[in-house]
């Protein structure tokens, strides 16, 4: 209990000290939590979603402000990009690798897992603020219309044009189709150049034979976001979430292996087991028998994902699995083995939804121990618990949300929805 309350108060301190607020050059007000003061000073889309969930346990007004700031950054087209640069243009050192057309752009032209509507609904419910829910409907309907128009296939699933759009930058899932162009190899710059010349226009990139894929995590977030729109009262959103879940199963679930895999540019199955294949566990409409297979055959398998500090970003059985720091020359390669806590939240929801109470409690306890032992690091070695990367990482504060969510569900106070 002592350990848990220390971790919860530590989470609050990290959120407070990473908080940034002010006015940008155009007079727009902002207030958000940066992922880390040194490494990531800007606003990152999916990090902000997690920051808002964590904030909502301490101070729902800050959670609302964080999400409103994402909304303030919404472009004319409806896009809310991967990174927004509130306090000046992106750093010179990053200008080559960030997805901007010009260094002075206030936001990138690419996406991250589009979870926002889900989080907006959750925060609206926790704060009980009806006006906030109303505001969300307008912004999010435009954002969803953008993704439908610019990214959706006939079955409604959306495509990505670079692996960093999945939030899992160097995920081994995309090693095969990208080869020398995979992050952070030199050819990645060629991929960026190809996409930049096409103004990051997905339809144009696909037409010109560029890299693109249908990613499991991005589409899981997309479906959760439709579930969120339904909770915000948008007509037809619930039906859409249901249809999209069926489409996800039809297209990306490998019935033989009992696991979800991404689809590459030629429609091929990219059968590297990463945690993204577990993420659909979080979906309300995922058929229970599929959920159970994923949990029993993969998640709880100690040779694959159920390591000492679960859940690793890549299955331990994969040749590409690297549990410790992985560098290509001096550049860090992310998401090839270590545990990030973005993941924990998705998996925890799935375990709770499917009634794996003991396993859910175990995951919460291991995560609490991990942060108590290593601090609010960016990612962790799943075998030893050693912390790596940023030292004051915002998303690791989700360690405060996880036990609260588990307690509510296990005490019967709420269902997972
Ligand atoms: C890394 C992660 C990405 C995250 C960002 C900021 O690029 O791969 O998921 O959003 O850091 O934390």
CSV table of C-alpha atoms and ligand atoms in Angstrom, one decimal:
chain,number,residue,atom,x,y,z
A,1,UNK,CA,0.0,0.0,0.0
A,2,UNK,CA,2.9,2.4,1.0
A,3,UNK,CA,4.6,1.6,-2.3
A,4,UNK,CA,1.4,2.4,-4.2
A,5,UNK,CA,0.8,5.7,-2.5
A,6,UNK,CA,4.4,6.8,-3.1
A,7,UNK,CA,4.1,6.0,-6.8
A,8,UNK,CA,0.8,7.9,-7.0
A,9,UNK,CA,2.3,11.0,-5.3
A,10,UNK,CA,5.4,10.7,-7.6
A,11,UNK,CA,3.1,10.6,-10.6
A,12,UNK,CA,1.5,13.9,-9.5
A,13,UNK,CA,4.9,15.5,-9.1
A,14,UNK,CA,6.0,14.4,-12.6
A,15,UNK,CA,2.7,15.8,-14.1
A,16,UNK,CA,3.1,19.1,-12.3
A,17,UNK,CA,6.7,19.6,-13.2
A,18,UNK,CA,6.2,18.7,-16.9
A,19,UNK,CA,3.2,21.1,-17.2
A,20,UNK,CA,3.8,23.9,-19.7
A,21,UNK,CA,1.4,26.8,-20.2
A,22,UNK,CA,1.4,30.2,-22.0
A,23,UNK,CA,0.5,31.8,-25.3
A,24,UNK,CA,2.1,31.1,-28.6
A,25,UNK,CA,3.2,33.6,-31.2
A,26,UNK,CA,-0.4,33.7,-32.7
A,27,UNK,CA,-1.9,34.6,-29.3
A,28,UNK,CA,-3.4,31.1,-28.8
A,29,UNK,CA,-3.4,29.9,-25.2
A,30,UNK,CA,-2.0,26.5,-24.3
A,31,UNK,CA,-1.6,24.2,-21.3
A,32,UNK,CA,-0.2,20.7,-21.7
A,33,UNK,CA,2.2,18.2,-20.1
A,34,UNK,CA,5.4,17.6,-22.1
A,35,UNK,CA,6.5,14.0,-22.2
A,36,UNK,CA,9.8,15.0,-20.7
A,37,UNK,CA,11.3,18.4,-20.1
A,38,UNK,CA,14.6,17.7,-21.8
A,39,UNK,CA,14.0,15.0,-24.4
A,40,UNK,CA,10.4,16.0,-25.5
A,41,UNK,CA,9.5,19.6,-24.7
A,42,UNK,CA,6.6,19.7,-27.2
A,43,UNK,CA,3.0,18.4,-27.1
A,44,UNK,CA,2.7,14.8,-28.4
A,45,UNK,CA,-0.7,13.6,-29.4
A,46,UNK,CA,-1.0,10.2,-27.8
A,47,UNK,CA,1.2,11.1,-24.8
A,48,UNK,CA,-1.3,13.9,-24.1
A,49,UNK,CA,-4.2,11.4,-24.2
A,50,UNK,CA,-2.5,9.4,-21.5
A,51,UNK,CA,-1.5,12.5,-19.5
A,52,UNK,CA,-5.1,13.6,-19.5
A,53,UNK,CA,-6.2,10.2,-18.1
A,54,UNK,CA,-3.6,10.5,-15.4
A,55,UNK,CA,-4.5,14.1,-14.6
A,56,UNK,CA,-8.2,13.3,-14.4
A,57,UNK,CA,-7.5,11.3,-11.2
A,58,UNK,CA,-5.9,14.3,-9.6
A,59,UNK,CA,-7.3,17.4,-11.2
A,60,UNK,CA,-9.9,17.0,-14.0
A,61,UNK,CA,-9.5,20.7,-15.0
A,62,UNK,CA,-5.9,20.1,-16.0
A,63,UNK,CA,-7.1,17.0,-18.0
A,64,UNK,CA,-9.6,19.2,-19.8
A,65,UNK,CA,-7.0,21.8,-20.5
A,66,UNK,CA,-4.6,19.3,-21.9
A,67,UNK,CA,-7.2,18.0,-24.3
A,68,UNK,CA,-8.5,21.5,-25.2
A,69,UNK,CA,-4.9,22.3,-26.1
A,70,UNK,CA,-4.9,19.4,-28.6
A,71,UNK,CA,-8.2,20.8,-30.0
A,72,UNK,CA,-6.7,24.3,-30.3
A,73,UNK,CA,-4.1,22.8,-32.5
A,74,UNK,CA,-6.6,21.4,-34.9
A,75,UNK,CA,-5.9,22.4,-38.5
A,76,UNK,CA,-8.4,23.7,-41.0
A,77,UNK,CA,-8.5,20.2,-42.6
A,78,UNK,CA,-9.6,18.7,-39.3
A,79,UNK,CA,-6.2,17.0,-38.6
A,80,UNK,CA,-4.7,17.1,-35.2
A,81,UNK,CA,-1.1,16.2,-35.8
A,82,UNK,CA,1.5,14.0,-34.0
A,83,UNK,CA,3.4,16.8,-32.5
A,84,UNK,CA,2.5,20.5,-31.8
A,85,UNK,CA,5.3,23.1,-31.2
A,86,UNK,CA,3.7,25.6,-28.9
A,87,UNK,CA,6.7,27.4,-27.7
A,88,UNK,CA,8.4,28.0,-31.1
A,89,UNK,CA,9.5,26.0,-34.1
A,90,UNK,CA,10.8,22.5,-33.7
A,91,UNK,CA,14.5,22.2,-32.7
A,92,UNK,CA,17.0,22.4,-35.5
A,93,UNK,CA,18.4,19.0,-34.7
A,94,UNK,CA,15.0,17.5,-35.1
A,95,UNK,CA,13.9,19.5,-38.2
A,96,UNK,CA,15.3,16.8,-40.5
A,97,UNK,CA,13.5,13.9,-39.0
A,98,UNK,CA,10.2,15.5,-37.9
A,99,UNK,CA,7.4,15.3,-40.3
A,100,UNK,CA,7.0,19.0,-41.1
A,101,UNK,CA,7.0,20.7,-44.5
A,102,UNK,CA,8.8,23.7,-43.2
A,103,UNK,CA,10.7,24.2,-39.9
A,104,UNK,CA,8.4,26.9,-38.9
A,105,UNK,CA,5.3,24.7,-39.1
A,106,UNK,CA,3.4,24.7,-35.8
A,107,UNK,CA,2.5,21.0,-36.1
A,108,UNK,CA,3.6,17.9,-37.9
A,109,UNK,CA,1.6,16.7,-40.9
A,110,UNK,CA,1.4,13.1,-39.6
A,111,UNK,CA,-0.8,11.3,-37.0
A,112,UNK,CA,-0.4,9.2,-33.9
A,113,UNK,CA,-2.8,6.6,-32.6
A,114,UNK,CA,-6.1,8.6,-32.7
A,115,UNK,CA,-7.3,7.8,-29.2
A,116,UNK,CA,-8.5,11.3,-28.4
A,117,UNK,CA,-12.3,10.8,-28.5
A,118,UNK,CA,-12.1,7.9,-26.1
A,119,UNK,CA,-10.1,10.0,-23.6
A,120,UNK,CA,-12.4,13.0,-24.1
A,121,UNK,CA,-15.4,10.9,-23.2
A,122,UNK,CA,-13.7,9.5,-20.2
A,123,UNK,CA,-12.6,12.9,-18.9
A,124,UNK,CA,-16.0,14.4,-19.6
A,125,UNK,CA,-17.6,11.7,-17.5
A,126,UNK,CA,-15.1,12.0,-14.7
A,127,UNK,CA,-15.4,15.8,-14.6
A,128,UNK,CA,-19.2,15.7,-15.1
A,129,UNK,CA,-18.9,18.8,-17.3
A,130,UNK,CA,-21.6,18.7,-20.0
A,131,UNK,CA,-20.2,21.7,-21.9
A,132,UNK,CA,-16.8,19.9,-22.2
A,133,UNK,CA,-18.6,16.9,-23.8
A,134,UNK,CA,-20.4,19.3,-26.2
A,135,UNK,CA,-17.1,21.0,-27.2
A,136,UNK,CA,-15.6,17.6,-27.8
A,137,UNK,CA,-18.4,16.5,-30.2
A,138,UNK,CA,-17.6,19.4,-32.6
A,139,UNK,CA,-13.8,19.0,-32.6
A,140,UNK,CA,-13.8,15.2,-32.8
A,141,UNK,CA,-16.4,14.9,-35.5
A,142,UNK,CA,-14.2,17.0,-37.7
A,143,UNK,CA,-11.1,15.0,-36.7
A,144,UNK,CA,-12.9,11.7,-37.5
A,145,UNK,CA,-14.1,13.1,-40.8
A,146,UNK,CA,-10.5,14.0,-41.7
A,147,UNK,CA,-9.3,10.5,-41.0
A,148,UNK,CA,-12.2,9.0,-42.9
A,149,UNK,CA,-11.6,11.2,-45.9
A,150,UNK,CA,-7.8,11.1,-46.0
A,151,UNK,CA,-6.9,7.7,-44.6
A,152,UNK,CA,-9.8,5.2,-44.6
A,153,UNK,CA,-10.1,2.2,-46.9
A,154,UNK,CA,-13.4,0.8,-48.1
A,155,UNK,CA,-13.8,-1.3,-44.9
A,156,UNK,CA,-13.2,1.9,-42.8
A,157,UNK,CA,-9.8,0.9,-41.4
A,158,UNK,CA,-7.2,3.6,-41.7
A,159,UNK,CA,-3.7,3.5,-43.1
A,160,UNK,CA,-0.3,4.9,-42.0
A,161,UNK,CA,2.4,6.3,-44.1
A,162,UNK,CA,5.3,5.9,-41.7
A,163,UNK,CA,5.9,3.6,-38.7
A,164,UNK,CA,6.2,6.6,-36.3
A,165,UNK,CA,2.5,7.2,-37.0
A,166,UNK,CA,1.9,4.1,-34.9
A,167,UNK,CA,3.6,5.6,-31.9
A,168,UNK,CA,6.0,2.6,-32.0
A,169,UNK,CA,8.7,4.2,-34.0
A,170,UNK,CA,11.2,1.4,-34.8
A,171,UNK,CA,8.8,-1.5,-34.3
A,172,UNK,CA,10.2,-4.7,-35.9
A,173,UNK,CA,6.7,-5.2,-37.5
A,174,UNK,CA,7.8,-3.0,-40.4
A,175,UNK,CA,11.4,-4.2,-40.8
A,176,UNK,CA,10.5,-6.5,-43.7
A,177,UNK,CA,8.7,-4.0,-46.0
A,178,UNK,CA,11.0,-1.1,-45.1
A,179,UNK,CA,14.4,-2.8,-45.0
A,180,UNK,CA,17.1,-0.1,-45.3
A,181,UNK,CA,14.5,2.6,-45.0
A,182,UNK,CA,13.4,1.5,-41.5
A,183,UNK,CA,13.9,3.8,-38.5
A,184,UNK,CA,16.6,5.0,-37.7
A,185,UNK,CA,18.7,3.7,-40.6
A,186,UNK,CA,20.0,6.2,-43.1
A,187,UNK,CA,17.3,5.2,-45.7
A,188,UNK,CA,14.6,6.5,-43.2
A,189,UNK,CA,15.6,9.9,-44.5
A,190,UNK,CA,14.8,8.8,-48.0
A,191,UNK,CA,11.4,7.7,-46.8
A,192,UNK,CA,10.8,11.1,-45.2
A,193,UNK,CA,12.0,12.8,-48.3
A,194,UNK,CA,9.6,10.8,-50.5
A,195,UNK,CA,6.6,11.6,-48.2
A,196,UNK,CA,7.6,15.3,-47.7
A,197,UNK,CA,7.7,15.8,-51.4
A,198,UNK,CA,4.1,14.6,-51.5
A,199,UNK,CA,3.1,16.8,-48.6
A,200,UNK,CA,2.4,13.7,-46.4
A,201,UNK,CA,-0.7,13.2,-48.5
A,202,UNK,CA,-1.6,9.6,-47.9
A,203,UNK,CA,-3.6,9.0,-51.0
A,204,UNK,CA,-0.9,10.4,-53.2
A,205,UNK,CA,1.8,8.4,-51.5
A,206,UNK,CA,-0.2,5.2,-52.0
A,207,UNK,CA,-0.9,6.1,-55.6
A,208,UNK,CA,2.9,6.7,-56.2
A,209,UNK,CA,3.8,3.4,-54.7
A,210,UNK,CA,5.1,4.7,-51.4
A,211,UNK,CA,5.2,2.7,-48.2
A,212,UNK,CA,1.9,2.4,-46.3
A,213,UNK,CA,0.4,-0.1,-44.0
A,214,UNK,CA,-2.7,-1.0,-42.0
A,215,UNK,CA,-1.6,-1.1,-38.4
A,216,UNK,CA,-3.2,-3.0,-35.5
A,217,UNK,CA,-2.6,-0.4,-32.8
A,218,UNK,CA,-3.6,2.6,-34.9
A,219,UNK,CA,-6.9,0.9,-35.8
A,220,UNK,CA,-7.5,-0.2,-32.3
A,221,UNK,CA,-7.2,3.4,-31.2
A,222,UNK,CA,-9.4,4.5,-34.1
A,223,UNK,CA,-12.1,2.0,-32.9
A,224,UNK,CA,-11.8,3.0,-29.3
A,225,UNK,CA,-12.2,6.6,-30.4
A,226,UNK,CA,-15.5,5.7,-32.1
A,227,UNK,CA,-16.5,4.1,-28.9
A,228,UNK,CA,-15.7,7.4,-27.2
A,229,UNK,CA,-17.8,9.3,-29.8
A,230,UNK,CA,-20.7,7.1,-29.0
A,231,UNK,CA,-20.3,7.8,-25.3
A,232,UNK,CA,-20.3,11.5,-26.2
A,233,UNK,CA,-23.7,11.0,-27.8
A,234,UNK,CA,-22.7,11.1,-31.5
A,235,UNK,CA,-25.4,9.3,-33.5
A,236,UNK,CA,-24.2,6.2,-35.4
A,237,UNK,CA,-20.8,6.1,-33.6
A,238,UNK,CA,-21.6,2.9,-31.7
A,239,UNK,CA,-22.6,1.1,-34.9
A,240,UNK,CA,-19.4,2.3,-36.5
A,241,UNK,CA,-17.3,1.0,-33.6
A,242,UNK,CA,-18.9,-2.4,-34.0
A,243,UNK,CA,-18.5,-2.6,-37.8
A,244,UNK,CA,-14.8,-1.5,-37.5
A,245,UNK,CA,-14.1,-4.2,-34.9
A,246,UNK,CA,-15.5,-6.8,-37.3
A,247,UNK,CA,-13.4,-5.3,-40.1
A,248,UNK,CA,-10.3,-5.4,-37.9
A,249,UNK,CA,-10.9,-9.1,-37.1
A,250,UNK,CA,-11.6,-9.9,-40.8
A,251,UNK,CA,-8.5,-8.2,-42.1
A,252,UNK,CA,-5.8,-8.4,-39.4
A,253,UNK,CA,-6.6,-11.4,-37.2
A,254,UNK,CA,-4.7,-14.6,-38.1
A,255,UNK,CA,-7.1,-17.3,-37.1
A,256,UNK,CA,-4.4,-20.0,-37.3
A,257,UNK,CA,-1.9,-18.2,-35.0
A,258,UNK,CA,-4.6,-16.6,-32.9
A,259,UNK,CA,-3.0,-13.1,-33.1
A,260,UNK,CA,-3.4,-9.8,-34.8
A,261,UNK,CA,-0.7,-8.7,-37.4
A,262,UNK,CA,-0.3,-5.6,-39.4
A,263,UNK,CA,-0.8,-5.6,-43.2
A,264,UNK,CA,2.0,-4.3,-45.5
A,265,UNK,CA,1.9,-2.3,-48.7
A,266,UNK,CA,1.3,-5.3,-50.9
A,267,UNK,CA,-1.6,-6.6,-48.7
A,268,UNK,CA,0.9,-9.0,-47.1
A,269,UNK,CA,0.7,-10.2,-43.4
A,270,UNK,CA,3.6,-8.8,-41.4
A,271,UNK,CA,3.9,-11.6,-39.0
A,272,UNK,CA,6.2,-10.2,-36.3
A,273,UNK,CA,4.6,-10.5,-32.8
A,274,UNK,CA,4.6,-7.1,-31.2
A,275,UNK,CA,2.4,-5.9,-28.4
A,276,UNK,CA,0.2,-4.1,-31.0
A,277,UNK,CA,-1.2,-7.6,-31.7
A,278,UNK,CA,-2.5,-7.6,-28.1
A,279,UNK,CA,-4.0,-4.1,-28.2
A,280,UNK,CA,-7.4,-5.1,-29.6
A,281,UNK,CA,-8.1,-6.8,-26.2
A,282,UNK,CA,-9.2,-3.3,-25.1
A,283,UNK,CA,-12.1,-3.2,-27.6
A,284,UNK,CA,-15.6,-3.6,-26.3
A,285,UNK,CA,-16.9,-5.6,-29.3
A,286,UNK,CA,-13.9,-7.9,-29.7
A,287,UNK,CA,-15.5,-11.4,-29.7
A,288,UNK,CA,-14.8,-13.0,-26.3
A,289,UNK,CA,-13.4,-16.3,-27.8
A,290,UNK,CA,-10.8,-14.2,-29.8
A,291,UNK,CA,-9.9,-12.2,-26.7
A,292,UNK,CA,-9.4,-15.5,-24.7
A,293,UNK,CA,-7.1,-17.0,-27.3
A,294,UNK,CA,-4.9,-13.9,-27.4
A,295,UNK,CA,-4.7,-13.9,-23.6
A,296,UNK,CA,-4.2,-17.6,-23.1
A,297,UNK,CA,-1.9,-18.4,-26.0
A,298,UNK,CA,0.1,-15.2,-26.2
A,299,UNK,CA,-0.2,-12.7,-23.4
A,300,UNK,CA,0.2,-15.2,-20.5
A,301,UNK,CA,2.9,-17.2,-22.3
A,302,UNK,CA,6.1,-16.6,-20.4
A,303,UNK,CA,8.2,-17.3,-23.5
A,304,UNK,CA,6.4,-14.5,-25.3
A,305,UNK,CA,4.8,-11.6,-23.3
A,306,UNK,CA,4.4,-12.6,-19.7
A,307,UNK,CA,7.9,-11.7,-18.6
A,308,UNK,CA,9.0,-10.5,-15.1
A,309,UNK,CA,7.9,-6.9,-15.8
A,310,UNK,CA,5.1,-7.2,-18.5
A,311,UNK,CA,4.3,-6.3,-21.1
A,312,UNK,CA,7.3,-6.1,-23.5
A,313,UNK,CA,6.8,-4.2,-26.7
A,314,UNK,CA,8.0,-7.2,-28.8
A,315,UNK,CA,7.5,-10.9,-28.0
A,316,UNK,CA,10.6,-12.4,-26.3
A,317,UNK,CA,10.3,-15.3,-28.8
A,318,UNK,CA,11.0,-12.9,-31.8
A,319,UNK,CA,14.6,-12.9,-33.2
A,320,UNK,CA,14.3,-9.1,-33.2
A,321,UNK,CA,13.6,-8.9,-29.4
A,322,UNK,CA,16.1,-6.7,-27.6
A,323,UNK,CA,15.1,-6.2,-23.9
A,324,UNK,CA,17.7,-3.6,-23.1
A,325,UNK,CA,18.8,-0.3,-24.8
A,326,UNK,CA,19.1,-0.9,-28.5
A,327,UNK,CA,21.1,1.6,-30.6
A,328,UNK,CA,21.8,1.9,-34.3
A,329,UNK,CA,25.1,3.8,-34.1
A,330,UNK,CA,24.3,6.4,-31.4
A,331,UNK,CA,20.5,6.6,-32.2
A,332,UNK,CA,18.1,4.8,-29.9
A,333,UNK,CA,15.8,2.2,-31.5
A,334,UNK,CA,12.5,2.1,-29.8
A,335,UNK,CA,9.8,-0.5,-29.2
A,336,UNK,CA,11.9,-3.6,-30.0
A,337,UNK,CA,11.6,-5.2,-26.6
A,338,UNK,CA,11.4,-2.9,-23.6
A,339,UNK,CA,8.2,-2.3,-21.6
A,340,UNK,CA,6.4,1.1,-22.1
A,341,UNK,CA,3.4,1.9,-19.9
A,342,UNK,CA,1.2,3.1,-22.8
A,343,UNK,CA,0.9,-0.7,-23.4
A,344,UNK,CA,-0.1,-1.5,-19.8
A,345,UNK,CA,-3.3,0.5,-20.1
A,346,UNK,CA,-4.6,-1.2,-23.2
A,347,UNK,CA,-3.8,-4.7,-21.9
A,348,UNK,CA,-5.2,-4.0,-18.4
A,349,UNK,CA,-8.5,-2.9,-19.9
A,350,UNK,CA,-8.6,-6.2,-21.9
A,351,UNK,CA,-7.9,-8.4,-18.9
A,352,UNK,CA,-10.5,-6.6,-16.8
A,353,UNK,CA,-13.1,-6.8,-19.6
A,354,UNK,CA,-12.6,-10.5,-20.1
A,355,UNK,CA,-12.7,-11.3,-16.3
A,356,UNK,CA,-9.0,-12.2,-15.8
A,357,UNK,CA,-9.0,-10.5,-12.4
A,358,UNK,CA,-6.0,-12.2,-10.9
A,359,UNK,CA,-3.9,-11.4,-14.0
A,360,UNK,CA,-5.1,-7.8,-14.0
A,361,UNK,CA,-4.1,-7.4,-10.4
A,362,UNK,CA,-0.7,-9.0,-11.1
A,363,UNK,CA,-0.1,-6.6,-14.0
A,364,UNK,CA,-1.0,-3.6,-11.8
A,365,UNK,CA,1.3,-4.9,-9.0
A,366,UNK,CA,4.2,-5.5,-11.3
A,367,UNK,CA,3.9,-2.1,-12.9
A,368,UNK,CA,3.7,-0.4,-9.5
A,369,UNK,CA,6.9,-2.3,-8.4
A,370,UNK,CA,8.6,-1.4,-11.6
A,371,UNK,CA,8.1,2.4,-11.2
A,372,UNK,CA,8.8,2.1,-7.4
A,373,UNK,CA,12.1,0.5,-8.2
A,374,UNK,CA,13.2,2.4,-11.4
A,375,UNK,CA,11.3,5.7,-11.2
A,376,UNK,CA,9.3,7.4,-14.0
A,377,UNK,CA,11.6,6.3,-16.8
A,378,UNK,CA,10.5,6.3,-20.4
A,379,UNK,CA,10.8,2.5,-20.8
A,380,UNK,CA,12.1,-0.5,-18.9
A,381,UNK,CA,13.9,-3.8,-19.4
A,382,UNK,CA,11.1,-6.4,-19.0
A,383,UNK,CA,13.5,-9.0,-17.6
A,384,UNK,CA,15.4,-6.9,-15.0
A,385,UNK,CA,13.2,-3.8,-14.5
A,386,UNK,CA,16.1,-1.4,-15.3
A,387,UNK,CA,14.8,2.0,-16.4
A,388,UNK,CA,16.0,3.6,-19.6
A,389,UNK,CA,15.4,6.7,-21.7
A,390,UNK,CA,13.8,9.9,-20.4
A,391,UNK,CA,13.9,10.3,-16.6
A,392,UNK,CA,10.7,12.2,-15.9
A,393,UNK,CA,8.4,10.6,-18.4
A,394,UNK,CA,4.8,11.8,-18.4
A,395,UNK,CA,3.1,8.6,-19.7
A,396,UNK,CA,4.7,6.5,-16.9
A,397,UNK,CA,2.3,8.4,-14.6
A,398,UNK,CA,-0.4,6.1,-16.0
A,399,UNK,CA,0.8,3.9,-13.1
A,400,UNK,CA,-1.6,6.0,-11.0
A,401,UNK,CA,-4.6,5.4,-13.3
A,402,UNK,CA,-4.1,1.6,-13.6
A,403,UNK,CA,-4.8,0.6,-10.0
A,404,UNK,CA,-7.7,3.1,-9.8
A,405,UNK,CA,-9.3,1.6,-12.9
A,406,UNK,CA,-8.7,-1.9,-11.7
A,407,UNK,CA,-10.2,-1.2,-8.3
A,408,UNK,CA,-13.3,0.4,-9.8
A,409,UNK,CA,-13.9,-2.6,-12.1
A,410,UNK,CA,-13.1,-5.3,-9.5
A,411,UNK,CA,-15.3,-3.6,-6.9
A,412,UNK,CA,-18.2,-3.6,-9.5
A,413,UNK,CA,-18.4,0.2,-9.6
A,414,UNK,CA,-18.0,0.4,-13.3
A,415,UNK,CA,-17.8,-1.7,-16.4
A,416,UNK,CA,-15.1,-1.4,-19.0
A,417,UNK,CA,-16.6,0.8,-21.7
B,1,LIG,C1,8.9,8.3,-28.9
B,1,LIG,C2,7.8,7.2,-28.9
B,1,LIG,C3,6.4,7.9,-29.2
B,1,LIG,C4,6.1,9.0,-28.2
B,1,LIG,C5,7.3,10.0,-28.1
B,1,LIG,C6,7.1,11.0,-27.0
B,1,LIG,O1,9.0,8.9,-30.2
B,1,LIG,O2,8.1,6.2,-29.8
B,1,LIG,O3,5.4,6.9,-29.0
B,1,LIG,O4,4.9,9.6,-28.5
B,1,LIG,O5,8.5,9.3,-28.0
B,1,LIG,O6,7.0,10.3,-25.8
